CSV table of C-alpha atoms in Angstrom, one decimal:
chain,number,residue,atom,x,y,z
K,1,MET,CA,118.6,104.7,80.7
K,2,PRO,CA,118.9,106.1,77.2
K,3,ARG,CA,122.3,106.3,75.7
K,4,ARG,CA,124.3,109.3,76.9
K,5,MET,CA,122.0,109.9,79.9
K,6,TRP,CA,124.6,108.2,82.2
K,7,TYR,CA,126.9,111.2,81.3
K,8,ALA,CA,124.4,113.7,82.6
K,9,ALA,CA,123.9,111.5,85.7
K,10,ALA,CA,127.7,111.2,86.3
K,11,ALA,CA,128.1,115.0,85.9
K,12,GLY,CA,125.4,115.5,88.4
K,13,LEU,CA,127.1,113.2,90.9
K,14,ALA,CA,130.4,114.9,90.3
K,15,LEU,CA,129.0,118.4,90.8
K,16,ALA,CA,126.3,117.8,93.5
K,17,GLY,CA,127.5,114.8,95.4
K,18,ALA,CA,125.9,111.5,96.0
K,19,VAL,CA,123.1,112.6,98.3
K,20,GLY,CA,120.6,115.4,97.6
K,21,ILE,CA,117.0,116.5,97.7
K,22,ALA,CA,114.7,115.6,94.8
K,23,ALA,CA,111.7,117.8,94.1
K,24,ALA,CA,108.9,116.0,92.2
K,25,ALA,CA,106.2,117.6,90.1
K,26,GLY,CA,102.6,116.9,91.0
K,27,PRO,CA,99.9,115.9,88.4
K,28,THR,CA,99.0,119.6,87.8
K,29,GLY,CA,102.6,120.7,87.6
K,30,GLY,CA,102.7,122.1,91.2
K,31,ALA,CA,105.7,121.4,93.4
K,32,ARG,CA,105.4,118.8,96.1
K,33,GLU,CA,107.3,118.8,99.3
K,34,PRO,CA,111.0,117.9,98.7
K,35,VAL,CA,111.7,114.2,99.6
K,36,PRO,CA,115.1,112.9,100.6
K,37,ALA,CA,116.9,111.1,97.9
K,38,VAL,CA,117.9,107.4,98.6
K,39,PRO,CA,121.5,107.4,99.9
K,40,SER,CA,124.0,106.2,97.4
K,41,GLY,CA,126.0,103.0,97.9
K,42,SER,CA,129.1,105.1,98.7
K,43,ARG,CA,127.2,107.1,101.3
K,44,ILE,CA,125.9,103.9,102.9
K,45,ARG,CA,129.5,102.6,102.9
K,46,ASP,CA,130.8,105.7,104.6
K,47,LEU,CA,128.1,105.5,107.2
K,48,ASP,CA,129.1,101.9,107.9
K,49,ILE,CA,132.7,103.0,108.3
K,50,GLU,CA,131.7,105.6,110.9
K,51,PHE,CA,129.5,103.0,112.6
K,52,TYR,CA,132.3,100.5,113.0
K,53,ARG,CA,134.8,103.1,114.0
K,54,ALA,CA,132.5,104.0,116.8
K,55,ARG,CA,132.1,100.3,117.8
K,56,VAL,CA,135.9,99.6,118.0
K,57,ALA,CA,136.3,102.8,120.0
K,58,ARG,CA,133.8,101.4,122.5
K,59,ASP,CA,135.2,97.9,122.4
K,60,PRO,CA,138.8,97.9,121.3
K,61,ARG,CA,139.1,94.1,121.9
K,62,SER,CA,136.6,93.1,119.2
K,63,ALA,CA,138.5,91.4,116.4
K,64,ARG,CA,135.3,90.9,114.4
K,65,ASP,CA,134.5,94.6,114.4
K,66,PHE,CA,138.1,95.5,113.3
K,67,THR,CA,137.8,93.0,110.5
K,68,GLN,CA,134.5,94.5,109.3
K,69,LEU,CA,136.1,98.0,109.4
K,70,ALA,CA,139.2,96.8,107.5
K,71,GLY,CA,136.9,95.3,104.8
K,72,LEU,CA,135.0,98.6,104.4
K,73,TYR,CA,138.3,100.5,104.0
K,74,LEU,CA,139.4,98.1,101.3
K,75,GLN,CA,136.1,98.5,99.5
K,76,ARG,CA,136.3,102.3,99.6
K,77,ALA,CA,139.9,102.1,98.4
K,78,ARG,CA,138.9,100.1,95.3
K,79,GLU,CA,136.1,102.4,94.5
K,80,THR,CA,138.0,105.7,95.0
K,81,ALA,CA,141.6,104.8,94.3
K,82,ASP,CA,142.5,106.2,97.8
K,83,ASN,CA,145.8,104.8,98.8
K,84,GLU,CA,145.4,106.0,102.3
K,85,ASP,CA,142.4,103.7,102.6
K,86,LEU,CA,144.6,100.8,101.4
K,87,VAL,CA,147.0,101.5,104.3
K,88,ARG,CA,144.0,101.8,106.7
K,89,ALA,CA,142.7,98.5,105.6
K,90,GLU,CA,146.1,96.9,106.1
K,91,GLU,CA,146.7,98.4,109.5
K,92,THR,CA,143.1,97.6,110.7
K,93,ALA,CA,143.3,94.0,109.4
K,94,ARG,CA,146.7,93.5,111.2
K,95,HIS,CA,145.2,94.8,114.4
K,96,SER,CA,142.3,92.4,114.1
K,97,LEU,CA,144.8,89.5,113.6
K,98,SER,CA,146.8,90.7,116.7
K,99,LEU,CA,143.6,90.3,118.7
K,100,ARG,CA,142.7,86.9,117.3
K,101,ARG,CA,144.6,84.6,115.0
K,102,GLY,CA,142.3,81.6,115.1
K,103,ARG,CA,139.1,81.7,113.0
K,104,ASN,CA,140.0,85.1,111.6
K,105,GLU,CA,140.6,84.1,108.0
K,106,GLU,CA,138.5,87.1,106.8
K,107,ALA,CA,141.0,89.6,108.3
K,108,ALA,CA,143.9,87.7,106.7
K,109,GLY,CA,142.1,87.9,103.3
K,110,VAL,CA,141.6,91.6,103.7
K,111,LEU,CA,145.3,92.0,104.6
K,112,ALA,CA,146.4,90.1,101.6
K,113,SER,CA,144.2,92.1,99.3
K,114,SER,CA,145.3,95.4,100.7
K,115,LEU,CA,148.9,94.4,100.2
K,116,LEU,CA,148.1,93.4,96.6
K,117,GLY,CA,146.5,96.8,96.1
K,118,GLN,CA,149.8,98.5,97.3
K,119,HIS,CA,151.8,96.3,94.9
K,120,ARG,CA,153.6,94.6,97.9
K,121,PHE,CA,153.2,91.3,96.2
K,122,THR,CA,155.8,89.3,98.1
K,123,GLU,CA,154.2,90.1,101.4
K,124,ALA,CA,150.7,89.4,100.0
K,125,LEU,CA,151.9,86.0,98.8
K,126,GLU,CA,153.2,85.1,102.3
K,127,VAL,CA,149.8,86.0,103.8
K,128,ALA,CA,147.8,84.2,101.1
K,129,ARG,CA,150.0,81.0,101.4
K,130,GLY,CA,149.4,81.1,105.2
K,131,LEU,CA,145.6,81.1,104.5
K,132,LEU,CA,146.0,78.2,102.1
K,133,ALA,CA,148.1,76.2,104.5
K,134,ALA,CA,145.5,76.7,107.2
K,135,ASP,CA,142.8,75.4,104.9
K,136,SER,CA,143.8,73.7,101.7
K,137,THR,CA,140.2,73.4,100.6
K,138,SER,CA,139.6,77.2,100.6
K,139,ILE,CA,138.8,78.4,97.1
K,140,ALA,CA,139.2,82.0,98.2
K,141,ALA,CA,142.7,81.4,99.6
K,142,ARG,CA,143.8,79.4,96.5
K,143,GLY,CA,142.5,82.2,94.3
K,144,LEU,CA,144.5,84.8,96.2
K,145,VAL,CA,147.7,82.6,95.9
K,146,ALA,CA,147.1,82.1,92.2
K,147,GLU,CA,146.5,85.8,91.6
K,148,THR,CA,149.6,86.9,93.5
K,149,GLU,CA,151.8,84.3,91.8
K,150,LEU,CA,150.5,85.7,88.5
K,151,GLU,CA,151.4,89.3,89.4
K,152,LEU,CA,154.9,88.2,90.5
K,153,GLY,CA,155.4,86.4,87.1
K,154,ARG,CA,155.8,83.0,88.7
K,155,TYR,CA,153.8,81.4,85.9
K,156,ASP,CA,154.6,77.7,86.6
K,157,GLU,CA,153.3,78.0,90.1
K,158,ALA,CA,150.3,80.1,88.9
K,159,ALA,CA,149.5,77.4,86.3
K,160,ARG,CA,149.4,74.8,89.1
K,161,GLN,CA,147.1,76.8,91.2
K,162,PHE,CA,144.8,77.8,88.4
K,163,GLY,CA,144.7,74.1,87.3
K,164,MET,CA,143.2,73.3,90.7
K,165,LEU,CA,140.6,76.1,90.3
K,166,ALA,CA,139.5,75.2,86.8
K,167,SER,CA,136.4,73.4,88.0
K,168,TYR,CA,135.2,76.5,89.8
K,169,GLN,CA,134.5,78.7,86.8
K,170,GLY,CA,131.1,79.5,88.2
K,171,ASP,CA,132.6,81.1,91.3
K,172,LEU,CA,132.4,84.9,90.9
K,173,GLY,CA,135.7,85.3,92.8
K,174,VAL,CA,137.5,82.7,90.6
K,175,ALA,CA,136.1,83.4,87.2
K,176,PRO,CA,137.9,86.9,86.7
K,177,ARG,CA,141.2,85.4,87.8
K,178,LEU,CA,140.8,82.5,85.4
K,179,ALA,CA,139.9,85.0,82.7
K,180,ARG,CA,143.1,87.0,83.3
K,181,TRP,CA,145.1,83.8,83.2
K,182,ALA,CA,143.5,82.8,79.9
K,183,GLU,CA,144.1,86.3,78.4
K,184,LEU,CA,147.8,86.3,79.3
K,185,ARG,CA,148.2,82.9,77.6
K,186,GLY,CA,146.8,84.2,74.4
K,187,ARG,CA,143.2,83.0,74.8
K,188,PRO,CA,141.1,86.1,74.7
K,189,GLU,CA,137.9,84.3,73.6
K,190,GLU,CA,138.1,82.0,76.6
K,191,ALA,CA,138.6,85.0,78.8
K,192,ARG,CA,135.6,86.7,77.3
K,193,ARG,CA,133.4,83.6,77.8
K,194,LEU,CA,134.4,83.4,81.4
K,195,LEU,CA,133.7,87.0,82.1
K,196,ARG,CA,130.4,87.0,80.3
K,197,HIS,CA,129.1,84.1,82.3
K,198,ALA,CA,130.3,85.8,85.5
K,199,ARG,CA,128.7,89.1,84.5
K,200,ASP,CA,125.3,87.4,83.8
K,201,ALA,CA,125.5,85.4,87.1
K,202,ALA,CA,126.3,88.6,89.0
K,203,ARG,CA,123.3,90.4,87.4
K,204,ARG,CA,121.0,87.5,88.4
K,205,ARG,CA,122.2,87.2,92.0
K,206,HIS,CA,119.9,88.8,94.5
K,207,GLY,CA,121.7,91.4,96.7
K,208,MET,CA,124.8,91.6,94.5
K,209,PRO,CA,126.3,95.2,95.0
K,210,ARG,CA,125.9,97.4,92.0
K,211,GLU,CA,129.7,98.1,92.2
K,212,GLN,CA,130.5,94.5,91.6
K,213,VAL,CA,128.1,94.1,88.7
K,214,ALA,CA,129.5,97.3,87.1
K,215,TRP,CA,133.0,95.9,87.6
K,216,PHE,CA,132.3,92.9,85.3
K,217,HIS,CA,131.1,95.3,82.6
K,218,LEU,CA,134.4,97.2,83.1
K,219,ARG,CA,136.5,94.0,82.7
K,220,LEU,CA,134.6,93.0,79.5
K,221,GLY,CA,134.9,96.5,78.1
K,222,ASP,CA,138.6,96.6,78.8
K,223,LEU,CA,139.1,93.2,77.3
K,224,ALA,CA,137.1,94.1,74.1
K,225,LEU,CA,139.1,97.4,73.8
K,226,ARG,CA,142.4,95.5,73.9
K,227,ALA,CA,141.1,93.1,71.2
K,228,GLY,CA,140.1,96.0,68.9
K,229,LYS,CA,136.3,95.4,69.4
K,230,VAL,CA,135.7,99.1,70.0
K,231,ASP,CA,131.9,99.0,69.5
K,232,GLU,CA,131.5,96.1,71.9
K,233,ALA,CA,133.7,97.8,74.4
K,234,GLU,CA,131.6,100.9,74.2
K,235,ARG,CA,128.4,98.9,74.9
K,236,GLU,CA,129.9,97.2,77.9
K,237,LEU,CA,131.3,100.4,79.4
K,238,GLU,CA,128.0,102.3,78.9
K,239,ALA,CA,126.1,99.4,80.5
K,240,GLY,CA,128.4,99.7,83.5
K,241,LEU,CA,127.9,103.4,83.7
K,242,GLU,CA,124.1,102.9,83.6
K,243,ILE,CA,124.5,100.9,86.8
K,244,LEU,CA,127.2,103.1,88.4
K,245,PRO,CA,127.3,106.5,86.7
K,246,GLY,CA,130.2,108.1,88.6
K,247,ASP,CA,132.7,105.2,88.6
K,248,TYR,CA,136.1,106.6,87.7
K,249,ARG,CA,137.3,103.3,86.3
K,250,LEU,CA,134.5,103.0,83.8
K,251,LEU,CA,134.8,106.7,82.9
K,252,GLY,CA,138.6,106.4,82.4
K,253,ALA,CA,138.2,103.3,80.2
K,254,LEU,CA,135.6,105.2,78.1
K,255,ALA,CA,137.9,108.2,77.8
K,256,ARG,CA,140.6,105.8,76.4
K,257,LEU,CA,138.1,104.4,73.9
K,258,TYR,CA,137.3,108.0,72.6
K,259,ALA,CA,141.1,108.6,72.4
K,260,VAL,CA,141.7,105.7,70.1
K,261,ARG,CA,138.9,107.0,67.9
K,262,HIS,CA,140.6,110.4,68.0
K,263,GLU,CA,137.4,111.9,69.5
K,264,TRP,CA,139.6,114.1,71.6
K,265,ARG,CA,136.9,116.5,72.9
K,266,ARG,CA,134.9,113.7,74.2
K,267,ALA,CA,138.0,112.0,75.6
K,268,ALA,CA,138.9,115.2,77.5
K,269,ASP,CA,135.3,115.7,78.8
K,270,VAL,CA,134.9,112.1,80.1
K,271,GLY,CA,138.5,111.9,81.3
K,272,GLU,CA,138.1,115.1,83.3
K,273,LEU,CA,134.9,113.7,84.8
K,274,ALA,CA,136.9,110.6,85.8
K,275,VAL,CA,139.7,112.4,87.5
K,276,SER,CA,137.1,114.6,89.4
K,277,ARG,CA,136.3,111.3,91.1
K,278,ALA,CA,139.8,109.8,91.6
K,279,LEU,CA,143.3,110.9,90.4
K,280,ASP,CA,144.1,107.9,88.3
K,281,PRO,CA,147.6,108.3,86.7
K,282,ALA,CA,146.6,106.6,83.4
K,283,THR,CA,143.6,108.9,82.9
K,284,LEU,CA,145.7,112.0,83.8
K,285,GLY,CA,148.2,110.9,81.1
K,286,LEU,CA,145.4,110.5,78.6
K,287,LEU,CA,144.2,114.0,79.4
K,288,HIS,CA,147.7,115.3,78.7
K,289,ASP,CA,147.5,113.8,75.2
K,290,ALA,CA,143.9,114.8,74.6
K,291,TRP,CA,144.6,118.5,75.4
K,292,ALA,CA,147.8,118.4,73.3
K,293,ALA,CA,145.8,117.0,70.4
K,294,LEU,CA,143.3,119.8,70.9
K,295,GLY,CA,146.1,122.4,70.7
K,296,ASP,CA,146.1,123.5,74.4
K,297,THR,CA,149.7,122.7,75.3
K,298,ALA,CA,149.5,124.7,78.6
K,299,LYS,CA,146.5,122.6,79.8
K,300,ALA,CA,148.3,119.4,78.7
K,301,GLU,CA,151.3,120.3,80.8
K,302,GLU,CA,149.0,120.9,83.8
K,303,TYR,CA,147.8,117.4,83.5
K,304,TYR,CA,151.4,116.1,83.2
K,305,ARG,CA,152.3,117.8,86.5
K,306,ALA,CA,149.1,116.5,88.1
K,307,MET,CA,150.1,113.0,87.0
K,308,ALA,CA,153.5,113.4,88.5
K,309,VAL,CA,152.0,114.5,91.8
K,310,ALA,CA,149.5,111.6,91.8
K,311,VAL,CA,152.2,109.0,91.1
K,312,LEU,CA,154.2,110.3,94.1
K,313,HIS,CA,151.3,109.2,96.3
K,314,GLN,CA,151.1,105.8,94.8
K,315,PRO,CA,152.4,102.9,96.9
K,316,GLY,CA,155.2,100.7,95.6
K,317,PRO,CA,157.2,101.3,92.4
K,318,TYR,CA,156.2,103.7,89.6
K,319,HIS,CA,152.7,103.2,88.4
K,320,ARG,CA,153.2,101.3,85.1
K,321,ALA,CA,150.9,103.6,83.1
K,322,TRP,CA,153.1,106.5,84.3
K,323,SER,CA,156.3,104.7,83.2
K,324,LEU,CA,154.8,104.0,79.7
K,325,PHE,CA,153.7,107.6,79.4
K,326,LEU,CA,157.2,108.8,80.2
K,327,LEU,CA,158.8,106.4,77.8
K,328,ASP,CA,156.3,107.1,75.0
K,329,HIS,CA,157.0,110.8,75.4
K,330,ASP,CA,160.8,110.4,75.8
K,331,ARG,CA,160.8,111.8,79.3
K,332,GLU,CA,162.9,110.7,82.3
K,333,VAL,CA,164.1,107.6,80.4
K,334,PRO,CA,167.1,106.8,82.7
K,335,ARG,CA,164.9,107.2,85.8
K,336,VAL,CA,162.3,104.9,84.4
K,337,LEU,CA,164.9,102.3,83.4
K,338,GLY,CA,166.4,102.3,86.9
K,339,ASN,CA,163.0,101.9,88.5
K,340,VAL,CA,162.0,99.0,86.2
K,341,GLU,CA,165.3,97.2,86.8
K,342,SER,CA,164.7,97.5,90.5
K,343,GLU,CA,161.1,96.2,90.3
K,344,LEU,CA,162.1,93.2,88.3
K,345,ARG,CA,164.2,91.9,91.2
K,346,THR,CA,161.0,90.6,92.7
K,347,ARG,CA,158.2,91.0,90.1
K,348,ARG,CA,159.2,89.2,87.0
K,349,ASP,CA,156.0,89.3,85.0
K,350,ILE,CA,155.7,89.8,81.2
K,351,TYR,CA,154.7,93.5,81.4
K,352,GLY,CA,157.7,94.2,83.6
K,353,TYR,CA,160.0,92.7,80.9
K,354,ASP,CA,158.1,94.7,78.3
K,355,LEU,CA,158.8,97.9,80.2
K,356,LEU,CA,162.4,97.0,80.6
K,357,ALA,CA,162.8,96.3,76.8
K,358,TRP,CA,161.0,99.5,75.9
K,359,ALA,CA,163.1,101.6,78.3
K,360,LEU,CA,166.3,100.0,76.8
K,361,HIS,CA,165.0,100.8,73.3
K,362,LYS,CA,164.4,104.4,74.3
K,363,SER,CA,167.9,104.4,75.8
K,364,GLY,CA,169.4,103.3,72.4
K,365,ARG,CA,170.3,99.9,73.8
K,366,ASP,CA,168.3,97.7,71.4
K,367,THR,CA,170.7,94.7,71.5
K,368,GLU,CA,170.1,94.5,75.3
K,369,ALA,CA,166.4,95.0,74.8
K,370,ARG,CA,165.9,91.9,72.7
K,371,ALA,CA,166.1,89.3,75.5
K,372,PRO,CA,163.6,91.0,77.8
K,373,MET,CA,161.3,91.5,74.8
K,374,ALA,CA,161.4,87.8,74.2
K,375,ARG,CA,160.4,87.2,77.8
K,376,ALA,CA,157.5,89.6,77.4
K,377,LEU,CA,156.2,87.6,74.4
K,378,SER,CA,156.9,84.2,76.0
K,379,LEU,CA,153.3,83.4,77.1
K,380,GLY,CA,151.8,84.2,73.6
K,381,THR,CA,149.8,87.1,75.0
K,382,ARG,CA,147.6,88.7,72.3
K,383,ASP,CA,148.5,92.3,73.2
K,384,ALA,CA,149.2,94.6,70.2
K,385,MET,CA,151.4,96.9,72.3
K,386,LEU,CA,153.8,94.1,73.0
K,387,TYR,CA,154.2,93.3,69.3
K,388,PHE,CA,154.6,97.0,68.4
K,389,HIS,CA,157.4,97.3,71.0
K,390,ALA,CA,159.1,94.2,69.6
K,391,GLY,CA,158.7,95.5,66.0
K,392,MET,CA,160.4,98.8,66.9
K,393,ILE,CA,163.3,97.0,68.6
K,394,ASP,CA,163.7,94.7,65.6
K,395,ARG,CA,163.6,97.6,63.2
K,396,SER,CA,166.3,99.4,65.1
K,397,LEU,CA,168.5,96.3,65.0
K,398,GLY,CA,168.0,96.1,61.2
K,399,ASP,CA,166.0,92.9,61.4
K,400,THR,CA,163.4,94.1,58.9
K,401,ALA,CA,161.8,90.7,58.3
K,402,SER,CA,161.0,90.2,62.0
K,403,ALA,CA,159.9,93.8,62.4
K,404,ARG,CA,157.5,93.4,59.5
K,405,VAL,CA,155.9,90.3,61.1
K,406,ARG,CA,155.7,92.0,64.5
K,407,PHE,CA,153.9,95.1,63.1
K,408,GLU,CA,151.5,93.0,61.0
K,409,THR,CA,150.7,90.9,64.1
K,410,ALA,CA,150.1,94.0,66.2
K,411,LEU,CA,147.7,95.4,63.6
K,412,ALA,CA,145.9,92.1,63.2
K,413,ILE,CA,145.4,91.7,66.9
K,414,ASN,CA,144.1,95.3,67.3
K,415,PRO,CA,144.2,98.0,64.6
K,416,SER,CA,143.4,100.7,67.2
K,417,TRP,CA,145.2,99.8,70.4
K,418,HIS,CA,146.6,103.3,70.9
K,419,PRO,CA,145.9,106.8,69.6
K,420,SER,CA,149.1,107.1,67.6
K,421,GLN,CA,151.1,103.8,67.5
K,422,PRO,CA,149.0,102.0,64.9
K,423,ALA,CA,149.6,104.8,62.4
K,424,GLU,CA,153.3,104.7,63.3
K,425,ALA,CA,153.3,100.9,62.7
K,426,ARG,CA,151.6,101.3,59.3
K,427,ALA,CA,154.1,104.0,58.3
K,428,VAL,CA,157.1,101.8,59.3
K,429,LEU,CA,155.6,98.9,57.3
K,430,ASP,CA,155.2,101.1,54.3
K,431,SER,CA,158.8,102.2,54.6
K,432,LEU,CA,160.0,98.6,55.0
K,433,THR,CA,158.0,97.6,51.9
K,434,ARG,CA,159.5,100.4,49.8
């Protein structure tokens, strides 16, 4: 598909739906009889859901059918950001397990994944550990445990689990988790290598769903964008959109890419297309900034309000993109601080500590912010945003030498990690030099 054609295809999906009638022109230009279009993957999935709902209605004792239905709900939740489907997946998987505990590991896996999606990490870890206890050789169960330990910030235990998974880099369920672990430990090239191999293996595998192949392009695009490799990120995201034109995650990532280039009109167009598919809080926040940059403050505030409503329907604590948006715009700082402190009681990961440090900085409590900021940097993660936050805290404390190093590190990692923060970092560096 030529460059930019995915945009027209995605717009067509957003406006007309996934199923339609295609009229083909004959050799002489005359119109043939309309022929039904091939059902999209999402339409097939919805039909499968209806099929299994009918089956469990006829046979409410079939644990297997309930497991299949739970897995379909989980798939749809991932593709549409529908939190109600996450809850349906959880409830349906629990019901399957109530009918049969033995030889029903698939239902337990769906349950753990649905809890992860709702950010109920402690519960997800309990289920994943149960799976691993039942079968210590299960790669899928160990991967779930490792991922959940990682999300909770239990890095010593995560390291142990990932160490036992290191020889399974070719497993398409393991490779993305190993890549995330490598990225957090400051090894982005290793993460990129793992994801590239997994992407290529997924493309070669017969019968691999398009959504999964496109997801690997999304992960590679996101990783390249965080490393400042903007052109590479654009290639990966566009490749993903050629496979899956209407995917809200790929569209949202591409909108972020346009925003860091200050291509605000394109960011707004693609971002609006993304939220027409799913109300992702991060993309709604980006649309606020895009329309503000374009001079339409009224429309920007509409997206701020839409973001607030979308977050209210998110499970678990505040969506972290929402928290960052509020802090970056100096809104509701005490509320965000209280929420972050509450979340850190159970989820002590580096990005939770970064949020705490940033909220304390925005509250004028920079002395208190220094310790959590050190925790946020403790793994050596090569994330420019973390170093920018650390630099702003050091500057407020009068530690100009450390602030200068932090800002220089941020710009070296990624000179375009954010639409406005790199320019702010350069301005502060100039002032410190003077």
